[in-house]
Amino acid sequence: QVQLVESGGGLVQAGGSLRLSCAHSRSTFSINAIGWFRQAPGKQRELVAAITSGGNTNYADSVKGRFTISRDSAKNTVYLQMNSLKPEDTAVYYCNAHRGPIATMIAFGSWGQGTQVTVSS
């Protein structure tokens, strides 16, 4: 199992930026897909952004053009740069790492503990 620790969440005003970090305990050689999900109160957990070992990325339509996911294998860390934040981005953000494809991350990946992102209007 991969251990994941998220950090970088906080409170920002609409239009501001945050960078989330996810440190993982294992080499990226053992991980194919790693990325971020979020869960807002009363809503289902959803994919925000993910990246594969080959560099392929997927973004939720709601964050395209605003969020960027990147991976630093040397540091065993994945980042989510979030710009132009909106109140609807408010959620707990969870890191997820998976040996398989992005499509099955939510079902079979390993989860971090989550970090709260709050965007004020």
PDB file of C-alpha atoms in Angstrom, residues 7-102:
ATOM      1  CA  SER A   7      -0.837  19.520   2.561  1.00  0.00           C
ATOM      2  CA  GLY A   8      -1.307  23.061   1.330  1.00  0.00           C
ATOM      3  CA  GLY A   9      -5.003  23.567   1.890  1.00  0.00           C
ATOM      4  CA  GLY A  10      -6.358  26.679   3.475  1.00  0.00           C
ATOM      5  CA  LEU A  11      -8.694  29.622   3.207  1.00  0.00           C
ATOM      6  CA  VAL A  12      -8.464  31.962   0.223  1.00  0.00           C
ATOM      7  CA  GLN A  13     -10.635  34.558  -1.425  1.00  0.00           C
ATOM      8  CA  ALA A  14     -12.264  33.964  -4.775  1.00  0.00           C
ATOM      9  CA  GLY A  15      -9.764  34.559  -7.538  1.00  0.00           C
ATOM     10  CA  GLY A  16      -6.842  33.510  -5.389  1.00  0.00           C
ATOM     11  CA  SER A  17      -4.469  30.582  -5.679  1.00  0.00           C
ATOM     12  CA  LEU A  18      -3.307  27.607  -3.666  1.00  0.00           C
ATOM     13  CA  ARG A  19      -0.862  24.812  -4.306  1.00  0.00           C
ATOM     14  CA  LEU A  20      -1.606  21.414  -2.834  1.00  0.00           C
ATOM     15  CA  SER A  21       1.107  18.844  -2.265  1.00  0.00           C
ATOM     16  CA  CYS A  22       0.825  15.091  -1.970  1.00  0.00           C
ATOM     17  CA  ALA A  23       3.828  13.217  -0.638  1.00  0.00           C
ATOM     18  CA  HIS A  24       3.797   9.500  -1.307  1.00  0.00           C
ATOM     19  CA  SER A  25       5.771   6.856   0.528  1.00  0.00           C
ATOM     20  CA  ARG A  26       6.707   4.694  -2.438  1.00  0.00           C
ATOM     21  CA  SER A  27       8.654   5.260  -5.587  1.00  0.00           C
ATOM     22  CA  THR A  28       6.627   6.485  -8.526  1.00  0.00           C
ATOM     23  CA  PHE A  29       7.828   3.424 -10.388  1.00  0.00           C
ATOM     24  CA  SER A  30       5.133   1.457  -8.564  1.00  0.00           C
ATOM     25  CA  ILE A  31       2.370   3.982  -9.306  1.00  0.00           C
ATOM     26  CA  ASN A  32       0.702   4.480 -12.652  1.00  0.00           C
ATOM     27  CA  ALA A  33      -1.942   7.064 -11.820  1.00  0.00           C
ATOM     28  CA  ILE A  34      -1.803   9.670  -9.092  1.00  0.00           C
ATOM     29  CA  GLY A  35      -3.997  12.675  -8.592  1.00  0.00           C
ATOM     30  CA  TRP A  36      -6.609  14.581  -6.706  1.00  0.00           C
ATOM     31  CA  PHE A  37     -10.245  14.083  -5.858  1.00  0.00           C
ATOM     32  CA  ARG A  38     -12.479  16.394  -3.893  1.00  0.00           C
ATOM     33  CA  GLN A  39     -15.628  16.057  -1.866  1.00  0.00           C
ATOM     34  CA  ALA A  40     -17.878  18.938  -0.953  1.00  0.00           C
ATOM     35  CA  PRO A  41     -20.563  18.688   1.719  1.00  0.00           C
ATOM     36  CA  GLY A  42     -23.527  16.715   0.448  1.00  0.00           C
ATOM     37  CA  LYS A  43     -21.790  15.732  -2.768  1.00  0.00           C
ATOM     38  CA  GLN A  44     -20.054  12.639  -4.068  1.00  0.00           C
ATOM     39  CA  ARG A  45     -16.294  12.500  -4.272  1.00  0.00           C
ATOM     40  CA  GLU A  46     -15.170  13.493  -7.761  1.00  0.00           C
ATOM     41  CA  LEU A  47     -12.020  13.510  -9.842  1.00  0.00           C
ATOM     42  CA  VAL A  48     -10.276  16.872 -10.055  1.00  0.00           C
ATOM     43  CA  ALA A  49      -7.037  16.050 -11.845  1.00  0.00           C
ATOM     44  CA  ALA A  50      -4.810  13.042 -12.370  1.00  0.00           C
ATOM     45  CA  ILE A  51      -1.539  12.231 -14.076  1.00  0.00           C
ATOM     46  CA  THR A  52      -0.025   8.936 -15.165  1.00  0.00           C
ATOM     47  CA  SER A  53       3.548   7.718 -15.177  1.00  0.00           C
ATOM     48  CA  GLY A  54       3.553   8.408 -18.901  1.00  0.00           C
ATOM     49  CA  GLY A  55       2.550  12.027 -18.408  1.00  0.00           C
ATOM     50  CA  ASN A  56      -1.058  11.760 -19.529  1.00  0.00           C
ATOM     51  CA  THR A  57      -3.410  14.043 -17.618  1.00  0.00           C
ATOM     52  CA  ASN A  58      -7.122  14.261 -16.980  1.00  0.00           C
ATOM     53  CA  TYR A  59      -8.987  17.221 -15.559  1.00  0.00           C
ATOM     54  CA  ALA A  60     -12.541  17.787 -14.510  1.00  0.00           C
ATOM     55  CA  ASP A  61     -14.271  20.125 -16.934  1.00  0.00           C
ATOM     56  CA  SER A  62     -14.913  22.546 -14.098  1.00  0.00           C
ATOM     57  CA  VAL A  63     -11.187  23.084 -13.439  1.00  0.00           C
ATOM     58  CA  LYS A  64      -9.705  22.997 -16.936  1.00  0.00           C
ATOM     59  CA  GLY A  65      -7.633  26.076 -17.577  1.00  0.00           C
ATOM     60  CA  ARG A  66      -7.446  26.896 -13.882  1.00  0.00           C
ATOM     61  CA  PHE A  67      -5.771  23.891 -12.232  1.00  0.00           C
ATOM     62  CA  THR A  68      -2.528  22.186 -13.186  1.00  0.00           C
ATOM     63  CA  ILE A  69      -1.277  18.857 -11.904  1.00  0.00           C
ATOM     64  CA  SER A  70       2.419  18.042 -11.900  1.00  0.00           C
ATOM     65  CA  ARG A  71       4.625  15.256 -10.635  1.00  0.00           C
ATOM     66  CA  ASP A  72       8.127  15.391  -9.163  1.00  0.00           C
ATOM     67  CA  SER A  73       9.370  11.813  -9.071  1.00  0.00           C
ATOM     68  CA  ALA A  74      12.651  12.734  -7.377  1.00  0.00           C
ATOM     69  CA  LYS A  75      10.737  14.177  -4.425  1.00  0.00           C
ATOM     70  CA  ASN A  76       7.948  11.578  -4.422  1.00  0.00           C
ATOM     71  CA  THR A  77       5.480  14.433  -4.584  1.00  0.00           C
ATOM     72  CA  VAL A  78       2.525  15.447  -6.729  1.00  0.00           C
ATOM     73  CA  TYR A  79       1.278  19.011  -6.847  1.00  0.00           C
ATOM     74  CA  LEU A  80      -2.005  20.633  -7.742  1.00  0.00           C
ATOM     75  CA  GLN A  81      -1.662  24.292  -8.624  1.00  0.00           C
ATOM     76  CA  MET A  82      -5.071  25.907  -8.277  1.00  0.00           C
ATOM     77  CA  ASN A  83      -5.581  29.349  -9.770  1.00  0.00           C
ATOM     78  CA  SER A  84      -8.645  31.544 -10.164  1.00  0.00           C
ATOM     79  CA  LEU A  85     -10.335  29.736  -7.322  1.00  0.00           C
ATOM     80  CA  LYS A  86     -14.091  29.867  -7.037  1.00  0.00           C
ATOM     81  CA  PRO A  87     -16.360  29.293  -4.040  1.00  0.00           C
ATOM     82  CA  GLU A  88     -17.583  26.096  -5.691  1.00  0.00           C
ATOM     83  CA  ASP A  89     -14.041  24.723  -5.411  1.00  0.00           C
ATOM     84  CA  THR A  90     -14.535  24.523  -1.655  1.00  0.00           C
ATOM     85  CA  ALA A  91     -14.102  20.906  -0.602  1.00  0.00           C
ATOM     86  CA  VAL A  92     -11.838  18.438   1.097  1.00  0.00           C
ATOM     87  CA  TYR A  93      -9.188  17.462  -1.423  1.00  0.00           C
ATOM     88  CA  TYR A  94      -7.843  13.919  -1.314  1.00  0.00           C
ATOM     89  CA  CYS A  95      -4.763  12.520  -2.963  1.00  0.00           C
ATOM     90  CA  ASN A  96      -5.083   9.135  -4.622  1.00  0.00           C
ATOM     91  CA  ALA A  97      -2.446   6.790  -6.027  1.00  0.00           C
ATOM     92  CA  HIS A  98      -3.157   3.708  -8.104  1.00  0.00           C
ATOM     93  CA  ARG A  99      -1.223   1.055  -9.970  1.00  0.00           C
ATOM     94  CA  GLY A 100      -3.903   0.938 -12.640  1.00  0.00           C
ATOM     95  CA  PRO A 101      -5.661   3.430 -14.908  1.00  0.00           C
ATOM     96  CA  ILE A 102      -7.127   6.786 -13.970  1.00  0.00           C
TER      97      ILE A 102
END
